[in-house]
Amino acid sequence: MAQRLSRSLLRVAGSQLKPEVQTLLHRSSPRIAIARNSVFQTNVQQSRFQKRYAATASSTAAFPPTAPTPNTTTVDVPHLGGITAAYQTALPINPDKPTLILVNSFTTSSELYRSQFANVELTERMNLVAIELLGHGQTRTKTENWSYWDTAQMNLEVMDALNIPKAFVLGTSQGGWITARMALLAPKRIQGIIPLGTSMDKESERSRAVGCWDAPNLLTPNIEAWTSETETKDFDIGEEFADFLIDIGFGKNCPMETRDTWRELIRANYKGDEGRRRARMAAINLRDRDGLHERLKEIKCPVLWLHGTDDAVYSVENAQHEIKMFTNSPDAKLEVVKGGQHFLSSSNRKEVDQALINFVGKYGKSN
């Protein structure tokens, strides 16, 4: 019904459409949303979008004080027998701009990148498309077993569905190693990767020896607590887990607005039996994933790794070691951000956003 409505409205003169109707069109049909139609390129829409995120852009907090309604759209892709993949865009996709895919961290969502969506300097230069991983946000699939490789393939199929032939990919923490997996699976389509606060290893003794976290000890109790042979209709992931995630991601001293928002977002997304099962598999994937060290030499696109000095999960020392493994990348660089937290795009948005402008600006025209 939404698609029939969209087609009908497109026959109306684009200049006469109200902003609310433009938004309905954008949300209703991915194919229509990416059409090169003047309906979607008006200054009115740009202004309306900036008003929507004005609090995010002007506040010292990473996010507004109350948990927002998900701003995602979904698209069906065939991997794993069918996935309803959720994604969020800053503005309708413009095929004349380079595209940056954004991949969120463990048990967060595309809302992690709201400050990037609010940055006009970014949105004027590139399309921003945040895709929510399997087990995260509003993405859903019937199968209960999946891996990071499956999310990487899903992301590529979302690109197909949105008519995005090539893209850069940024990923935070687990999103970082998904950027590498996407580059390995589709080397001709990934123009460059930007890992933030991540690791390319499995959760190994080697990584712990260079200052990375102890994932098995930290995650196993949760995995065991989230395992049940019977239905758990009243499951609540709880404030304690939410605070754990917030502390290691945004920092223990993050603004209370940020903490309140993400407590609500995490608990709302992981509730009931279905939420428990998704949280459990997401944690299993994080703890038990395969490492990429022997594969990194196969990545041949530019790599810009950004890492904060105050990252509580993965160390700068580890990043300094692993960036050297991209031996066939034409340009593999590590930039260390002083005071940066694990969720670097939130704690140091200005540094990250400027790095994105420079990196995509440099390589978006040449490949």
Short mmCIF file of C-alpha atoms in Angstrom, two decimals:
data_model
loop_
_atom_site.label_atom_id
_atom_site.label_comp_id
_atom_site.label_asym_id
_atom_site.label_seq_id
_atom_site.Cartn_x
_atom_site.Cartn_y
_atom_site.Cartn_z
CA MET A 1 0.00 0.00 0.00
CA ALA A 2 2.85 2.38 0.87
CA GLN A 3 4.47 1.79 -2.51
CA ARG A 4 1.16 2.48 -4.35
CA LEU A 5 0.81 5.68 -2.35
CA SER A 6 4.39 6.68 -3.23
CA ARG A 7 3.83 6.10 -6.94
CA SER A 8 0.66 8.15 -6.84
CA LEU A 9 2.33 11.02 -5.04
CA LEU A 10 5.23 11.09 -7.46
CA ARG A 11 2.82 12.16 -10.15
CA VAL A 12 2.21 15.34 -8.20
CA ALA A 13 4.49 18.28 -9.04
CA GLY A 14 7.56 17.92 -6.85
CA SER A 15 7.61 21.59 -5.93
CA GLN A 16 4.13 21.29 -4.40
CA LEU A 17 4.91 18.47 -1.99
CA LYS A 18 5.03 19.28 1.71
CA PRO A 19 8.11 18.14 3.66
CA GLU A 20 5.98 15.61 5.55
CA VAL A 21 4.95 13.97 2.27
CA GLN A 22 8.55 13.93 1.04
CA THR A 23 9.52 12.10 4.22
CA LEU A 24 6.70 9.56 3.70
CA LEU A 25 7.94 8.92 0.18
CA HIS A 26 11.50 8.48 1.41
CA ARG A 27 10.48 6.04 4.16
CA SER A 28 7.96 4.09 2.05
CA SER A 29 10.08 2.70 -0.77
CA PRO A 30 13.86 2.29 -0.99
CA ARG A 31 13.69 2.23 -4.78
CA ILE A 32 11.76 5.47 -4.92
CA ALA A 33 13.95 7.03 -2.23
CA ILE A 34 17.06 6.71 -4.35
CA ALA A 35 15.48 7.98 -7.55
CA ARG A 36 17.15 11.02 -9.01
CA ASN A 37 14.07 13.14 -8.65
CA SER A 38 14.01 16.80 -7.76
CA VAL A 39 11.28 16.06 -5.23
CA PHE A 40 13.99 14.82 -2.87
CA GLN A 41 16.60 17.46 -3.47
CA THR A 42 14.90 20.54 -2.08
CA ASN A 43 16.30 22.94 0.43
CA VAL A 44 13.13 22.46 2.44
CA GLN A 45 14.04 18.83 3.15
CA GLN A 46 17.60 19.70 4.12
CA SER A 47 16.31 22.35 6.52
CA ARG A 48 13.74 19.99 8.02
CA PHE A 49 16.34 17.30 8.54
CA GLN A 50 18.68 19.68 10.33
CA LYS A 51 15.89 20.84 12.64
CA ARG A 52 15.20 17.21 13.49
CA TYR A 53 18.75 16.75 14.75
CA ALA A 54 19.39 20.27 16.03
CA ALA A 55 19.66 19.09 19.63
CA THR A 56 22.24 16.48 18.69
CA ALA A 57 24.39 18.93 16.78
CA SER A 58 24.38 21.66 19.41
CA SER A 59 24.49 19.65 22.64
CA THR A 60 27.61 18.50 24.43
CA ALA A 61 25.85 15.17 24.96
CA ALA A 62 26.11 12.52 22.28
CA PHE A 63 22.36 12.08 21.99
CA PRO A 64 19.09 13.73 23.05
CA PRO A 65 17.83 12.99 26.55
CA THR A 66 15.05 10.59 25.58
CA ALA A 67 15.30 7.50 23.44
CA PRO A 68 14.08 8.34 19.93
CA THR A 69 11.71 6.23 17.88
CA PRO A 70 13.82 4.21 15.41
CA ASN A 71 14.44 6.24 12.29
CA THR A 72 15.08 3.17 10.19
CA THR A 73 13.66 1.85 6.94
CA THR A 74 13.78 -1.85 6.08
CA VAL A 75 14.55 -3.74 2.91
CA ASP A 76 14.36 -7.50 2.28
CA VAL A 77 17.49 -9.26 1.03
CA PRO A 78 17.93 -12.98 0.19
CA HIS A 79 20.88 -14.04 2.34
CA LEU A 80 20.21 -16.77 4.95
CA GLY A 81 16.88 -17.53 3.31
CA GLY A 82 15.66 -13.99 3.83
CA ILE A 83 16.65 -11.03 6.01
CA THR A 84 14.68 -7.89 6.73
CA ALA A 85 17.58 -5.47 6.99
CA ALA A 86 17.14 -2.13 8.75
CA TYR A 87 19.04 0.93 7.65
CA GLN A 88 19.02 4.67 8.24
CA THR A 89 20.02 7.42 5.85
CA ALA A 90 20.86 11.06 6.40
CA LEU A 91 19.13 12.15 3.19
CA PRO A 92 17.83 10.28 0.16
CA ILE A 93 20.69 8.66 -1.71
CA ASN A 94 22.21 10.85 -4.42
CA PRO A 95 24.04 8.74 -7.04
CA ASP A 96 26.30 11.68 -7.84
CA LYS A 97 27.85 11.56 -4.36
CA PRO A 98 30.16 8.93 -2.86
CA THR A 99 28.46 6.70 -0.30
CA LEU A 100 29.66 5.83 3.19
CA ILE A 101 28.18 2.73 4.84
CA LEU A 102 28.16 2.93 8.67
CA VAL A 103 28.25 -0.24 10.81
CA ASN A 104 27.42 -0.03 14.50
CA SER A 105 28.99 -1.64 17.56
CA PHE A 106 27.84 -4.48 19.83
CA THR A 107 24.20 -4.15 21.01
CA THR A 108 23.89 -0.58 19.72
CA SER A 109 22.09 0.46 16.54
CA SER A 110 22.25 2.94 13.68
CA GLU A 111 21.45 5.62 16.27
CA LEU A 112 25.15 5.47 17.16
CA TYR A 113 25.75 7.76 14.17
CA ARG A 114 23.12 10.43 14.79
CA SER A 115 25.75 13.14 15.18
CA GLN A 116 27.16 12.23 11.76
CA PHE A 117 23.65 12.44 10.24
CA ALA A 118 23.36 15.94 11.72
CA ASN A 119 26.61 17.22 10.23
CA VAL A 120 25.79 19.21 7.09
CA GLU A 121 29.44 19.20 6.03
CA LEU A 122 29.27 15.41 5.81
CA THR A 123 25.84 15.08 4.23
CA GLU A 124 26.65 17.66 1.56
CA ARG A 125 29.67 15.64 0.48
CA MET A 126 28.52 12.02 0.80
CA ASN A 127 25.57 9.72 1.29
CA LEU A 128 25.45 8.24 4.79
CA VAL A 129 23.78 4.82 5.11
CA ALA A 130 23.87 3.12 8.52
CA ILE A 131 22.97 -0.58 8.27
CA GLU A 132 22.07 -2.46 11.44
CA LEU A 133 23.83 -5.78 11.88
CA LEU A 134 22.15 -9.13 12.29
CA GLY A 135 20.97 -9.27 15.89
CA HIS A 136 20.96 -5.49 16.21
CA GLY A 137 18.47 -2.66 15.92
CA GLN A 138 15.48 -3.52 13.75
CA THR A 139 17.20 -6.08 11.50
CA ARG A 140 15.50 -9.48 11.65
CA THR A 141 15.98 -12.95 10.18
CA LYS A 142 14.28 -16.28 10.89
CA THR A 143 17.49 -18.22 11.42
CA GLU A 144 18.97 -17.96 14.90
CA ASN A 145 22.55 -18.76 13.87
CA TRP A 146 24.66 -16.32 11.92
CA SER A 147 28.15 -14.85 11.88
CA TYR A 148 29.91 -11.61 11.04
CA TRP A 149 30.49 -12.94 7.54
CA ASP A 150 26.70 -13.15 7.17
CA THR A 151 26.30 -9.51 8.19
CA ALA A 152 29.00 -8.51 5.69
CA GLN A 153 27.13 -10.33 2.91
CA MET A 154 23.83 -8.84 4.05
CA ASN A 155 25.33 -5.35 3.86
CA LEU A 156 26.45 -5.96 0.29
CA GLU A 157 22.95 -7.12 -0.61
CA VAL A 158 21.49 -3.99 0.99
CA MET A 159 23.81 -2.01 -1.26
CA ASP A 160 22.36 -3.93 -4.22
CA ALA A 161 18.81 -3.19 -3.12
CA LEU A 162 19.59 0.52 -2.78
CA ASN A 163 21.41 0.67 -6.13
CA ILE A 164 24.75 1.51 -4.54
CA PRO A 165 27.44 0.03 -6.80
CA LYS A 166 30.42 1.13 -4.68
CA ALA A 167 30.93 2.51 -1.21
CA PHE A 168 33.30 3.33 1.60
CA VAL A 169 32.62 1.52 4.88
CA LEU A 170 33.10 2.79 8.44
CA GLY A 171 32.64 0.48 11.39
CA THR A 172 32.94 0.86 15.15
CA SER A 173 34.38 -2.04 17.20
CA GLN A 174 32.70 -5.14 15.68
CA GLY A 175 31.78 -2.88 12.77
CA GLY A 176 35.51 -2.46 12.13
CA TRP A 177 36.10 -6.11 11.34
CA ILE A 178 32.93 -6.14 9.26
CA THR A 179 34.44 -3.40 7.08
CA ALA A 180 37.36 -5.75 6.44
CA ARG A 181 35.05 -8.67 5.68
CA MET A 182 33.10 -6.57 3.17
CA ALA A 183 36.35 -5.57 1.46
CA LEU A 184 37.36 -9.23 1.27
CA LEU A 185 34.02 -10.40 -0.11
CA ALA A 186 33.62 -7.59 -2.65
CA PRO A 187 36.99 -5.98 -3.36
CA LYS A 188 35.77 -4.19 -6.49
CA ARG A 189 32.89 -2.54 -4.66
CA ILE A 190 34.55 -1.30 -1.47
CA GLN A 191 36.47 1.90 -2.15
CA GLY A 192 38.03 2.22 1.29
CA ILE A 193 37.48 1.17 4.90
CA ILE A 194 37.54 3.22 8.10
CA PRO A 195 37.73 0.99 11.20
CA LEU A 196 37.15 2.78 14.54
CA GLY A 197 38.33 1.37 17.87
CA THR A 198 38.56 -2.19 16.65
CA SER A 199 40.71 -5.30 16.30
CA MET A 200 41.37 -7.64 13.39
CA ASP A 201 42.23 -10.56 15.67
CA LYS A 202 39.98 -13.07 17.34
CA GLU A 203 39.66 -12.68 21.12
CA SER A 204 43.11 -14.17 21.64
CA GLU A 205 45.78 -14.38 24.31
CA ARG A 206 47.93 -12.24 21.99
CA SER A 207 45.40 -9.40 21.98
CA ARG A 208 44.99 -9.54 25.76
CA ALA A 209 48.77 -9.41 26.15
CA VAL A 210 48.83 -6.03 24.35
CA GLY A 211 46.13 -4.50 26.52
CA CYS A 212 42.84 -5.52 24.91
CA TRP A 213 39.87 -6.62 27.01
CA ASP A 214 39.18 -10.14 28.25
CA ALA A 215 36.07 -10.95 26.22
CA PRO A 216 35.68 -14.59 27.32
CA ASN A 217 35.55 -13.68 31.00
CA LEU A 218 33.37 -10.63 30.45
CA LEU A 219 30.89 -12.12 27.98
CA THR A 220 30.54 -15.76 29.04
CA PRO A 221 28.45 -15.02 32.17
CA ASN A 222 26.00 -13.05 30.02
CA ILE A 223 25.83 -15.79 27.39
CA GLU A 224 25.08 -18.35 30.07
CA ALA A 225 22.47 -16.11 31.70
CA TRP A 226 20.80 -15.55 28.33
CA THR A 227 20.61 -19.28 27.53
CA SER A 228 17.23 -20.90 28.18
CA GLU A 229 15.44 -24.05 27.06
CA THR A 230 12.07 -22.44 27.74
CA GLU A 231 10.45 -19.28 26.45
CA THR A 232 11.32 -16.10 28.35
CA LYS A 233 8.51 -13.66 27.62
CA ASP A 234 9.54 -11.35 30.45
CA PHE A 235 13.26 -11.15 29.58
CA ASP A 236 14.86 -7.76 30.21
CA ILE A 237 18.52 -7.33 29.35
CA GLY A 238 18.70 -4.98 32.31
CA GLU A 239 20.22 -1.69 33.32
CA GLU A 240 23.38 -3.36 34.62
CA PHE A 241 24.28 -4.69 31.18
CA ALA A 242 23.32 -1.39 29.54
CA ASP A 243 25.62 0.49 31.91
CA PHE A 244 28.44 -1.97 31.21
CA LEU A 245 28.11 -1.30 27.49
CA ILE A 246 27.84 2.46 28.00
CA ASP A 247 30.87 2.55 30.31
CA ILE A 248 33.17 0.74 27.89
CA GLY A 249 31.78 2.50 24.81
CA PHE A 250 31.00 6.10 25.68
CA GLY A 251 33.11 6.23 28.84
CA LYS A 252 32.15 6.08 32.52
CA ASN A 253 31.98 9.87 32.66
CA CYS A 254 29.77 10.32 29.61
CA PRO A 255 26.89 12.83 29.92
CA MET A 256 23.87 11.57 31.83
CA GLU A 257 21.74 12.32 28.77
CA THR A 258 23.77 9.80 26.81
CA ARG A 259 23.48 7.20 29.55
CA ASP A 260 19.72 7.63 29.92
CA THR A 261 19.14 7.43 26.17
CA TRP A 262 21.18 4.28 25.66
CA ARG A 263 19.78 2.56 28.72
CA GLU A 264 16.38 2.95 27.15
CA LEU A 265 17.46 2.04 23.62
CA ILE A 266 19.30 -1.13 24.66
CA ARG A 267 16.59 -2.36 27.02
CA ALA A 268 13.84 -1.62 24.50
CA ASN A 269 15.61 -3.54 21.75
CA TYR A 270 16.55 -6.61 23.80
CA LYS A 271 13.42 -7.65 25.61
CA GLY A 272 11.21 -10.72 25.55
CA ASP A 273 12.24 -14.12 24.25
CA GLU A 274 13.16 -12.86 20.79
CA GLY A 275 15.35 -10.13 22.25
CA ARG A 276 17.11 -12.59 24.53
CA ARG A 277 17.95 -14.88 21.63
CA ARG A 278 19.33 -12.05 19.51
CA ALA A 279 21.45 -10.71 22.39
CA ARG A 280 22.82 -14.19 23.11
CA MET A 281 23.86 -14.83 19.51
CA ALA A 282 25.38 -11.34 19.19
CA ALA A 283 27.50 -12.05 22.28
CA ILE A 284 28.52 -15.49 21.00
CA ASN A 285 29.63 -13.93 17.73
CA LEU A 286 31.69 -11.33 19.55
CA ARG A 287 33.37 -13.80 21.87
CA ASP A 288 33.95 -16.66 19.40
CA ARG A 289 34.64 -14.91 16.07
CA ASP A 290 37.46 -15.89 13.73
CA GLY A 291 40.50 -13.66 13.32
CA LEU A 292 41.52 -11.96 10.07
CA HIS A 293 45.29 -11.66 10.36
CA GLU A 294 46.13 -14.00 7.50
CA ARG A 295 43.48 -12.42 5.27
CA LEU A 296 44.41 -8.74 5.69
CA LYS A 297 47.04 -8.93 2.97
CA GLU A 298 44.17 -9.54 0.52
CA ILE A 299 42.63 -6.13 1.19
CA LYS A 300 43.70 -3.77 -1.57
CA CYS A 301 41.68 -0.64 -0.88
CA PRO A 302 42.80 2.34 1.25
CA VAL A 303 42.51 1.90 5.02
CA LEU A 304 42.12 4.69 7.59
CA TRP A 305 42.09 3.29 11.13
CA LEU A 306 41.05 5.74 13.86
CA HIS A 307 41.68 4.77 17.49
CA GLY A 308 41.22 6.64 20.74
CA THR A 309 43.85 6.69 23.48
CA ASP A 310 41.14 6.06 26.11
CA ASP A 311 39.59 3.07 24.34
CA ALA A 312 38.58 0.63 27.10
CA VAL A 313 38.22 -2.40 24.81
CA TYR A 314 40.99 -2.52 22.22
CA SER A 315 44.40 -0.93 22.72
CA VAL A 316 46.38 1.51 20.62
CA GLU A 317 49.28 -0.94 20.78
CA ASN A 318 47.14 -3.58 19.11
CA ALA A 319 46.07 -1.12 16.40
CA GLN A 320 49.70 -0.12 15.78
CA HIS A 321 50.58 -3.76 15.24
CA GLU A 322 47.64 -4.69 13.04
CA ILE A 323 47.68 -1.70 10.68
CA LYS A 324 51.00 -3.03 9.40
CA MET A 325 49.24 -6.21 8.22
CA PHE A 326 47.44 -4.40 5.39
CA THR A 327 50.50 -4.94 3.23
CA ASN A 328 48.72 -4.67 -0.13
CA SER A 329 46.64 -1.61 0.66
CA PRO A 330 47.81 1.42 -1.34
CA ASP A 331 47.43 3.59 1.75
CA ALA A 332 46.98 2.08 5.22
CA LYS A 333 47.23 4.60 8.05
CA LEU A 334 46.50 4.67 11.76
CA GLU A 335 45.45 7.95 13.35
CA VAL A 336 45.46 7.99 17.15
CA VAL A 337 42.95 10.40 18.70
CA LYS A 338 43.91 11.79 22.10
CA GLY A 339 41.24 11.19 24.71
CA GLY A 340 39.11 9.18 22.31
CA GLN A 341 36.73 6.56 23.72
CA HIS A 342 35.79 3.19 22.23
CA PHE A 343 32.79 4.76 20.45
CA LEU A 344 35.03 7.31 18.82
CA SER A 345 32.47 8.83 16.46
CA SER A 346 30.57 9.98 19.55
CA SER A 347 33.37 11.04 21.88
CA ASN A 348 35.41 12.79 19.17
CA ARG A 349 32.93 13.52 16.43
CA LYS A 350 34.79 16.56 15.05
CA GLU A 351 38.03 14.64 14.53
CA VAL A 352 36.23 11.66 13.03
CA ASP A 353 34.03 13.72 10.73
CA GLN A 354 36.96 15.74 9.40
CA ALA A 355 38.93 12.55 8.79
CA LEU A 356 35.97 11.18 6.82
CA ILE A 357 35.71 14.32 4.72
CA ASN A 358 39.42 14.14 3.91
CA PHE A 359 39.51 10.39 3.24
CA VAL A 360 36.36 10.12 1.13
CA GLY A 361 37.23 13.36 -0.63
CA LYS A 362 40.63 11.97 -1.58
CA TYR A 363 39.61 8.50 -2.72
CA GLY A 364 35.98 9.02 -3.74
CA LYS A 365 36.99 10.56 -7.03
CA SER A 366 39.79 8.21 -7.95
CA ASN A 367 38.24 4.72 -7.72
#
